[in-house]
């Protein structure tokens, strides 16, 4: 489970973050075209709220996508190496290449971002992130996640698989309510 809040450089900021800031959990998988379409909304939320909103990438690989589980493990390695959100965006932007080349593409994409591609390859072989991916998926199922993307914020589950239409506005309303209640 990756709960690092992204920033444009993905380097942690020095000031302490508010403990009561809202958390948006995003249940996605890297072979999902709907998750690719959700990236624009996530970036807009990051720009609007910055450190006031904690974004957490949660893995929910779907069985219908044969490379989704490996991609989830690779994303976990990218978060561990400090470039998770950049890696997620890169892989989601090239879903067709992932479909075609699988793990080779996942390792190559890591290298393109300046990550330790050899360590990615090793992580995919030794399975060091399998438990994290399995835990996210199990928690998602327990919370009623059935498809991707699914958002969980302020106790509300919002499914974005059929349409992203209006989801960002609903998320913003929940975040704004939370932030105004804490002010």
Coordinates of N, CA and C in Angstrom, one line a residue:
X1 N 0.9 -1.2 0.0 CA 0.0 0.0 0.0 C 0.9 1.2 0.0
X2 N 0.6 2.1 -0.9 CA 1.4 3.3 -1.0 C 0.6 4.5 -0.6
X3 N 1.1 5.2 0.5 CA 0.4 6.3 0.9 C 1.2 7.6 1.0
X4 N 2.2 7.6 0.1 CA 3.0 8.9 0.0 C 2.2 9.9 -0.7
X5 N 2.1 11.1 -0.2 CA 1.5 12.2 -0.9 C 2.4 12.7 -2.0
X6 N 1.9 12.8 -3.2 CA 2.8 13.2 -4.3 C 2.9 14.7 -4.3
X7 N 4.1 15.2 -4.7 CA 4.3 16.6 -5.0 C 5.0 16.6 -6.3
X8 N 5.1 17.8 -6.9 CA 5.6 17.8 -8.3 C 7.0 17.1 -8.4
X9 N 7.8 17.2 -7.4 CA 9.1 16.6 -7.4 C 9.2 15.3 -6.7
X10 N 8.1 14.9 -6.0 CA 7.9 13.7 -5.2 C 9.0 13.6 -4.1
X11 N 9.4 14.7 -3.6 CA 10.3 14.8 -2.5 C 9.5 15.3 -1.3
X12 N 9.6 14.6 -0.2 CA 8.8 15.1 1.0 C 9.1 16.5 1.3
X13 N 8.1 17.2 1.7 CA 8.3 18.6 2.1 C 8.8 18.7 3.6
X14 N 9.5 19.7 3.9 CA 10.0 19.9 5.3 C 9.0 20.1 6.4
X15 N 8.0 21.0 6.1 CA 7.0 21.3 7.2 C 6.1 20.1 7.5
X16 N 5.7 20.0 8.7 CA 4.8 19.0 9.1 C 3.5 19.1 8.4
X17 N 2.9 18.0 7.9 CA 1.6 18.1 7.3 C 0.5 18.0 8.3
X18 N -0.6 18.6 8.0 CA -1.7 18.5 9.0 C -2.2 17.1 9.2
X19 N -2.3 16.7 10.4 CA -2.7 15.3 10.8 C -4.2 15.1 10.4
X20 N -5.0 16.1 10.3 CA -6.4 15.9 10.1 C -6.8 16.2 8.6
X21 N -5.9 16.2 7.7 CA -6.2 16.5 6.4 C -7.0 15.4 5.7
X22 N -7.9 15.7 4.8 CA -8.6 14.6 4.2 C -7.7 13.7 3.4
X23 N -8.1 12.4 3.3 CA -7.4 11.4 2.6 C -8.3 10.9 1.4
X24 N -7.8 10.9 0.2 CA -8.4 10.4 -0.9 C -7.7 9.1 -1.4
X25 N -8.3 8.0 -1.2 CA -7.8 6.7 -1.6 C -8.3 6.4 -3.0
X26 N -7.3 6.1 -3.9 CA -7.7 5.9 -5.3 C -7.3 4.4 -5.6
X27 N -8.4 3.6 -5.8 CA -8.2 2.2 -6.1 C -8.1 2.1 -7.6
X28 N -7.0 1.7 -8.1 CA -6.7 1.7 -9.6 C -5.9 0.5 -9.9
X29 N -5.7 0.3 -11.2 CA -4.8 -0.6 -11.8 C -4.2 -0.1 -13.1
X30 N -3.0 -0.5 -13.4 CA -2.2 0.2 -14.4 C -2.5 -0.3 -15.9
X31 N -3.4 -1.2 -16.1 CA -3.8 -1.6 -17.4 C -5.3 -1.1 -17.7
X32 N -5.8 -0.3 -16.8 CA -7.2 0.2 -16.9 C -7.3 1.5 -17.7
X33 N -8.0 1.5 -18.8 CA -8.1 2.8 -19.6 C -8.9 3.8 -18.8
X34 N -9.8 3.4 -18.0 CA -10.6 4.4 -17.1 C -9.6 5.0 -16.1
X35 N -8.7 4.3 -15.6 CA -7.7 4.9 -14.6 C -6.8 5.9 -15.4
X36 N -6.5 5.6 -16.6 CA -5.8 6.6 -17.4 C -6.5 7.9 -17.5
X37 N -7.8 7.8 -17.8 CA -8.6 9.0 -17.9 C -8.8 9.7 -16.6
X38 N -8.6 9.0 -15.5 CA -8.7 9.6 -14.2 C -7.5 10.5 -13.8
X39 N -6.4 10.2 -14.5 CA -5.2 11.0 -14.1 C -5.3 12.5 -14.2
X40 N -6.0 13.0 -15.2 CA -6.2 14.4 -15.3 C -6.9 15.0 -14.0
X41 N -8.0 14.3 -13.6 CA -8.7 14.7 -12.4 C -7.8 14.7 -11.1
X42 N -7.0 13.6 -11.0 CA -6.0 13.5 -9.9 C -5.0 14.6 -9.9
X43 N -4.5 14.9 -11.1 CA -3.5 16.0 -11.2 C -4.2 17.4 -10.8
X44 N -5.4 17.6 -11.3 CA -6.1 18.8 -10.9 C -6.4 18.9 -9.4
X45 N -6.7 17.8 -8.8 CA -6.9 17.8 -7.3 C -5.5 18.1 -6.6
X46 N -4.5 17.5 -7.1 CA -3.1 17.8 -6.5 C -2.8 19.2 -6.6
X47 N -3.1 19.8 -7.8 CA -2.8 21.3 -8.0 C -3.7 22.1 -7.1
X48 N -4.9 21.8 -7.0 CA -5.8 22.6 -6.2 C -5.6 22.6 -4.7
X49 N -5.3 21.4 -4.2 CA -5.2 21.3 -2.7 C -3.8 21.1 -2.2
X50 N -2.8 20.7 -3.0 CA -1.5 20.5 -2.6 C -1.4 19.6 -1.4
X51 N -0.7 20.0 -0.3 CA -0.5 19.2 0.9 C -1.8 19.2 1.8
X52 N -2.8 19.9 1.4 CA -4.1 19.8 2.2 C -4.8 18.5 2.0
X53 N -4.5 17.9 0.9 CA -5.2 16.6 0.6 C -4.2 15.5 0.4
X54 N -4.4 14.4 1.1 CA -3.5 13.3 1.0 C -4.0 12.3 -0.1
X55 N -3.3 12.1 -1.1 CA -3.7 11.1 -2.1 C -3.0 9.8 -1.8
X56 N -3.7 8.7 -1.8 CA -3.1 7.4 -1.7 C -3.5 6.5 -2.8
X57 N -2.5 6.0 -3.5 CA -2.7 5.0 -4.6 C -2.9 3.7 -4.0
X58 N -4.0 3.0 -4.3 CA -4.3 1.7 -3.8 C -4.4 0.7 -5.0
X59 N -3.8 -0.4 -4.8 CA -3.8 -1.4 -5.9 C -5.1 -2.2 -6.0
X60 N -5.6 -2.4 -7.2 CA -6.8 -3.2 -7.4 C -6.7 -3.9 -8.8
X61 N -5.7 -4.7 -8.9 CA -5.5 -5.3 -10.3 C -6.7 -6.2 -10.6
X62 N -7.2 -6.0 -11.8 CA -8.3 -6.8 -12.3 C -7.8 -8.1 -13.1
X63 N -8.5 -9.2 -12.8 CA -8.1 -10.4 -13.5 C -8.1 -10.4 -15.0
X64 N -9.0 -9.5 -15.5 CA -9.1 -9.5 -17.0 C -7.9 -8.8 -17.7
X65 N -7.0 -8.2 -16.9 CA -5.8 -7.6 -17.4 C -4.6 -8.4 -17.0
X66 N -4.0 -9.2 -17.9 CA -2.9 -10.1 -17.5 C -1.7 -9.6 -16.9
X67 N -1.4 -8.3 -17.2 CA -0.1 -7.7 -16.6 C -0.4 -6.8 -15.4
X68 N -1.7 -6.7 -15.0 CA -2.1 -5.8 -13.9 C -1.4 -6.1 -12.6
X69 N -1.3 -7.3 -12.2 CA -0.7 -7.7 -11.0 C 0.8 -7.3 -10.9
X70 N 1.5 -7.7 -12.0 CA 2.9 -7.3 -12.1 C 3.1 -5.8 -12.1
X71 N 2.2 -5.1 -12.8 CA 2.3 -3.6 -12.9 C 2.1 -3.0 -11.5
X72 N 1.2 -3.6 -10.7 CA 0.9 -3.1 -9.3 C 2.2 -3.3 -8.5
X73 N 2.9 -4.5 -8.6 CA 4.1 -4.7 -7.9 C 5.2 -3.7 -8.4
X74 N 5.2 -3.4 -9.7 CA 6.2 -2.4 -10.2 C 5.9 -1.0 -9.6
X75 N 4.6 -0.7 -9.6 CA 4.3 0.6 -9.0 C 4.7 0.8 -7.6
X76 N 4.5 -0.3 -6.9 CA 4.9 -0.3 -5.4 C 6.4 -0.1 -5.3
X77 N 7.2 -0.7 -6.2 CA 8.7 -0.5 -6.2 C 9.0 1.0 -6.6
X78 N 8.2 1.6 -7.5 CA 8.4 3.0 -7.9 C 8.2 3.9 -6.7
X79 N 7.1 3.6 -6.0 CA 6.8 4.4 -4.8 C 8.0 4.2 -3.8
X80 N 8.5 3.0 -3.6 CA 9.6 2.8 -2.7 C 10.8 3.6 -3.1
X81 N 11.0 3.7 -4.5 CA 12.2 4.5 -5.0 C 11.9 6.0 -5.1
X82 N 10.7 6.4 -4.7 CA 10.4 7.9 -4.6 C 9.8 8.5 -5.8
X83 N 9.4 7.7 -6.8 CA 8.8 8.3 -8.0 C 7.5 7.6 -8.4
X84 N 6.8 7.2 -7.5 CA 5.6 6.4 -7.7 C 4.6 7.1 -8.6
X85 N 4.2 8.3 -8.4 CA 3.2 9.0 -9.2 C 3.7 9.2 -10.6
X86 N 5.0 9.5 -10.8 CA 5.5 9.7 -12.1 C 5.4 8.3 -12.9
X87 N 5.7 7.3 -12.2 CA 5.7 5.9 -12.8 C 4.3 5.5 -13.2
X88 N 3.4 5.8 -12.3 CA 1.9 5.5 -12.5 C 1.5 6.2 -13.8
X89 N 1.8 7.5 -13.9 CA 1.4 8.3 -15.1 C 2.1 7.8 -16.3
X90 N 3.3 7.4 -16.3 CA 4.0 6.9 -17.4 C 3.4 5.6 -17.9
X91 N 3.2 4.7 -17.0 CA 2.6 3.4 -17.4 C 1.2 3.5 -17.9
X92 N 0.4 4.3 -17.2 CA -1.0 4.5 -17.7 C -1.1 5.2 -19.0
X93 N -0.1 6.0 -19.3 CA -0.1 6.7 -20.6 C 0.3 5.8 -21.7
X94 N 0.8 4.6 -21.4 CA 1.3 3.6 -22.4 C 0.7 2.2 -22.2
X95 N -0.6 2.2 -22.0 CA -1.3 0.9 -21.7 C -1.1 -0.1 -22.8
X96 N -1.1 0.4 -24.0 CA -1.0 -0.5 -25.2 C 0.4 -1.2 -25.2
X97 N 1.4 -0.5 -24.8 CA 2.7 -1.0 -24.7 C 2.8 -2.0 -23.6
X98 N 2.2 -1.7 -22.5 CA 2.1 -2.7 -21.4 C 1.4 -4.0 -21.8
X99 N 0.3 -3.8 -22.5 CA -0.4 -5.0 -23.0 C 0.5 -5.9 -23.9
X100 N 1.3 -5.2 -24.7 CA 2.1 -5.9 -25.7 C 3.4 -6.5 -25.1
X101 N 4.1 -5.8 -24.2 CA 5.4 -6.2 -23.7 C 5.5 -6.6 -22.2
X102 N 4.4 -6.4 -21.4 CA 4.4 -6.9 -20.1 C 5.5 -6.4 -19.2
X103 N 6.1 -7.3 -18.5 CA 7.2 -7.0 -17.5 C 8.4 -6.3 -18.2
X104 N 8.7 -6.6 -19.4 CA 9.8 -5.9 -20.1 C 9.5 -4.4 -20.1
X105 N 8.3 -4.1 -20.5 CA 7.9 -2.7 -20.5 C 8.0 -2.0 -19.1
X106 N 7.5 -2.7 -18.1 CA 7.5 -2.2 -16.7 C 9.0 -1.8 -16.3
X107 N 9.9 -2.7 -16.6 CA 11.3 -2.4 -16.3 C 11.9 -1.3 -17.1
X108 N 11.6 -1.3 -18.4 CA 12.0 -0.2 -19.3 C 11.5 1.2 -18.9
X109 N 10.2 1.2 -18.5 CA 9.6 2.5 -18.1 C 10.3 3.0 -16.8
X110 N 10.7 2.1 -15.9 CA 11.4 2.5 -14.7 C 12.8 3.2 -15.1
X111 N 13.5 2.5 -16.0 CA 14.7 3.1 -16.5 C 14.6 4.5 -17.1
X112 N 13.5 4.6 -17.9 CA 13.2 5.9 -18.6 C 13.0 7.0 -17.5
X113 N 12.6 6.7 -16.4 CA 12.4 7.7 -15.3 C 13.6 7.9 -14.4
X114 N 14.7 7.2 -14.7 CA 15.9 7.3 -13.9 C 15.8 6.4 -12.7
X115 N 14.9 5.5 -12.6 CA 14.8 4.6 -11.5 C 15.8 3.4 -11.7
X116 N 16.0 2.7 -10.6 CA 16.9 1.6 -10.7 C 16.2 0.4 -11.4
X117 N 16.3 0.3 -12.7 CA 15.6 -0.7 -13.5 C 16.0 -2.1 -13.1
X118 N 17.2 -2.3 -12.7 CA 17.7 -3.7 -12.3 C 17.0 -4.1 -11.0
X119 N 16.8 -3.1 -10.1 CA 16.0 -3.4 -8.8 C 14.6 -3.7 -9.1
X120 N 14.0 -3.0 -10.1 CA 12.6 -3.3 -10.6 C 12.5 -4.8 -11.0
X121 N 13.5 -5.1 -11.9 CA 13.5 -6.5 -12.4 C 13.6 -7.5 -11.2
X122 N 14.5 -7.2 -10.3 CA 14.6 -8.1 -9.1 C 13.3 -8.2 -8.3
X123 N 12.7 -7.0 -8.1 CA 11.5 -7.0 -7.3 C 10.4 -7.8 -8.0
X124 N 10.3 -7.7 -9.3 CA 9.3 -8.5 -10.0 C 9.5 -10.0 -9.9
X125 N 10.8 -10.4 -9.9 CA 11.2 -11.8 -9.7 C 11.0 -12.3 -8.3
X126 N 11.5 -11.5 -7.3 CA 11.4 -12.0 -5.9 C 10.1 -11.8 -5.3
X127 N 9.2 -11.0 -5.9 CA 7.9 -10.8 -5.3 C 7.8 -10.1 -4.0
X128 N 8.7 -9.2 -3.8 CA 8.8 -8.5 -2.5 C 7.5 -7.6 -2.2
X129 N 6.8 -7.3 -3.3 CA 5.6 -6.4 -3.1 C 4.3 -7.1 -3.2
X130 N 4.3 -8.4 -3.4 CA 3.1 -9.2 -3.5 C 2.2 -9.0 -2.3
X131 N 2.7 -9.0 -1.1 CA 1.8 -8.9 0.1 C 1.1 -7.5 0.1
X132 N 1.9 -6.5 -0.3 CA 1.3 -5.1 -0.3 C 0.1 -5.0 -1.3
X133 N 0.3 -5.6 -2.5 CA -0.7 -5.6 -3.5 C -1.9 -6.4 -3.0
X134 N -1.6 -7.6 -2.5 CA -2.7 -8.4 -2.0 C -3.5 -7.8 -0.9
X135 N -2.8 -7.1 0.0 CA -3.5 -6.4 1.1 C -4.4 -5.3 0.6
X136 N -3.9 -4.5 -0.4 CA -4.7 -3.4 -0.9 C -6.0 -4.1 -1.6
X137 N -5.8 -5.1 -2.4 CA -6.9 -5.7 -3.1 C -7.9 -6.3 -2.1
X138 N -7.5 -6.9 -1.0 CA -8.4 -7.5 0.0 C -9.1 -6.4 0.7
X139 N -8.4 -5.3 1.0 CA -9.1 -4.2 1.7 C -10.1 -3.6 0.8
X140 N -9.8 -3.4 -0.5 CA -10.7 -2.9 -1.5 C -12.0 -3.7 -1.6
X141 N -11.8 -5.0 -1.7 CA -13.0 -5.9 -1.7 C -13.9 -5.7 -0.5
X142 N -13.2 -5.7 0.7 CA -13.9 -5.5 2.0 C -14.7 -4.2 2.0
X143 N -14.2 -3.2 1.3 CA -14.9 -1.9 1.3 C -15.9 -1.7 0.1
X144 N -16.0 -2.8 -0.7 CA -17.0 -2.8 -1.7 C -16.5 -2.4 -3.1
X145 N -15.1 -2.3 -3.2 CA -14.6 -1.9 -4.5 C -14.7 -3.1 -5.4
X146 N -15.3 -2.9 -6.6 CA -15.5 -4.0 -7.6 C -14.8 -3.6 -8.9
X147 N -14.5 -2.4 -9.2 CA -13.8 -2.0 -10.4 C -13.0 -0.8 -10.2
X148 N -12.3 -0.4 -11.3 CA -11.4 0.7 -11.2 C -11.7 1.8 -12.2
X149 N -11.5 3.1 -11.9 CA -11.0 3.6 -10.6 C -12.2 3.7 -9.6
X150 N -11.9 3.5 -8.4 CA -12.9 3.7 -7.3 C -12.2 4.6 -6.3
X151 N -12.9 5.6 -5.8 CA -12.4 6.6 -4.9 C -13.0 6.4 -3.5
X152 N -12.3 6.6 -2.5 CA -12.8 6.5 -1.1 C -12.4 7.8 -0.4
X153 N -13.3 8.6 0.0 CA -13.0 9.9 0.7 C -14.1 10.2 1.7
X154 N -13.7 10.5 2.9 CA -14.7 10.9 3.9 C -15.8 9.9 4.1
X155 N -15.5 8.7 4.0 CA -16.4 7.6 4.2 C -17.3 7.3 3.0
X156 N -17.1 8.1 1.9 CA -17.9 7.9 0.7 C -17.1 7.1 -0.4
X157 N -17.7 6.1 -1.0 CA -17.1 5.4 -2.1 C -17.7 5.9 -3.4
X158 N -16.9 6.3 -4.3 CA -17.3 6.9 -5.6 C -16.7 6.0 -6.7
X159 N -17.5 5.4 -7.5 CA -17.0 4.6 -8.6 C -16.8 5.4 -9.9
X160 N -15.7 5.3 -10.5 CA -15.4 6.0 -11.7 C -15.3 5.2 -12.9
X161 N -15.6 3.9 -12.9 CA -15.3 3.0 -14.0 C -16.2 3.3 -15.2
X162 N -17.4 3.6 -15.0 CA -18.4 3.9 -16.1 C -18.1 5.3 -16.7
X163 N -17.9 6.3 -15.8 CA -17.8 7.6 -16.2 C -17.1 8.4 -15.1
X164 N -16.2 9.3 -15.6 CA -15.5 10.2 -14.6 C -16.3 11.5 -14.5
X165 N -17.4 11.6 -15.3 CA -18.2 12.8 -15.3 C -18.7 13.2 -13.9
X166 N -18.3 14.4 -13.5 CA -18.8 15.0 -12.2 C -18.1 14.4 -11.0
X167 N -17.2 13.4 -11.1 CA -16.5 12.9 -9.9 C -15.6 13.9 -9.3
X168 N -14.8 14.6 -10.1 CA -13.9 15.5 -9.4 C -14.6 16.6 -8.6
X169 N -15.8 17.0 -9.2 CA -16.5 18.0 -8.4 C -17.1 17.5 -7.1
X170 N -17.5 16.2 -7.2 CA -18.0 15.6 -5.9 C -16.9 15.4 -4.9
X171 N -15.7 15.0 -5.4 CA -14.6 14.9 -4.5 C -14.2 16.3 -3.9
X172 N -14.2 17.3 -4.8 CA -13.9 18.6 -4.3 C -14.8 19.1 -3.2
X173 N -16.1 18.8 -3.4 CA -17.1 19.2 -2.4 C -16.9 18.5 -1.1
X174 N -16.5 17.2 -1.1 CA -16.2 16.5 0.1 C -15.0 17.1 0.8
X175 N -13.9 17.3 0.0 CA -12.7 17.9 0.6 C -12.9 19.3 1.1
X176 N -13.7 20.1 0.4 CA -14.0 21.5 0.9 C -14.8 21.4 2.2
X177 N -15.7 20.5 2.3 CA -16.5 20.4 3.5 C -15.6 20.0 4.7
X178 N -14.7 19.0 4.4 CA -13.7 18.6 5.5 C -12.8 19.8 5.9
X179 N -12.3 20.5 4.9 CA -11.4 21.5 5.2 C -12.0 22.7 6.0
X180 N -13.3 23.0 5.6 CA -14.0 24.1 6.3 C -14.4 23.7 7.7
X181 N -14.7 22.4 7.9 CA -15.0 21.9 9.2 C -13.8 22.0 10.2
X182 N -12.6 21.8 9.6 CA -11.4 21.8 10.4 C -10.8 23.2 10.6
X183 N -11.4 24.2 9.9 CA -10.9 25.6 10.0 C -11.3 26.3 11.3

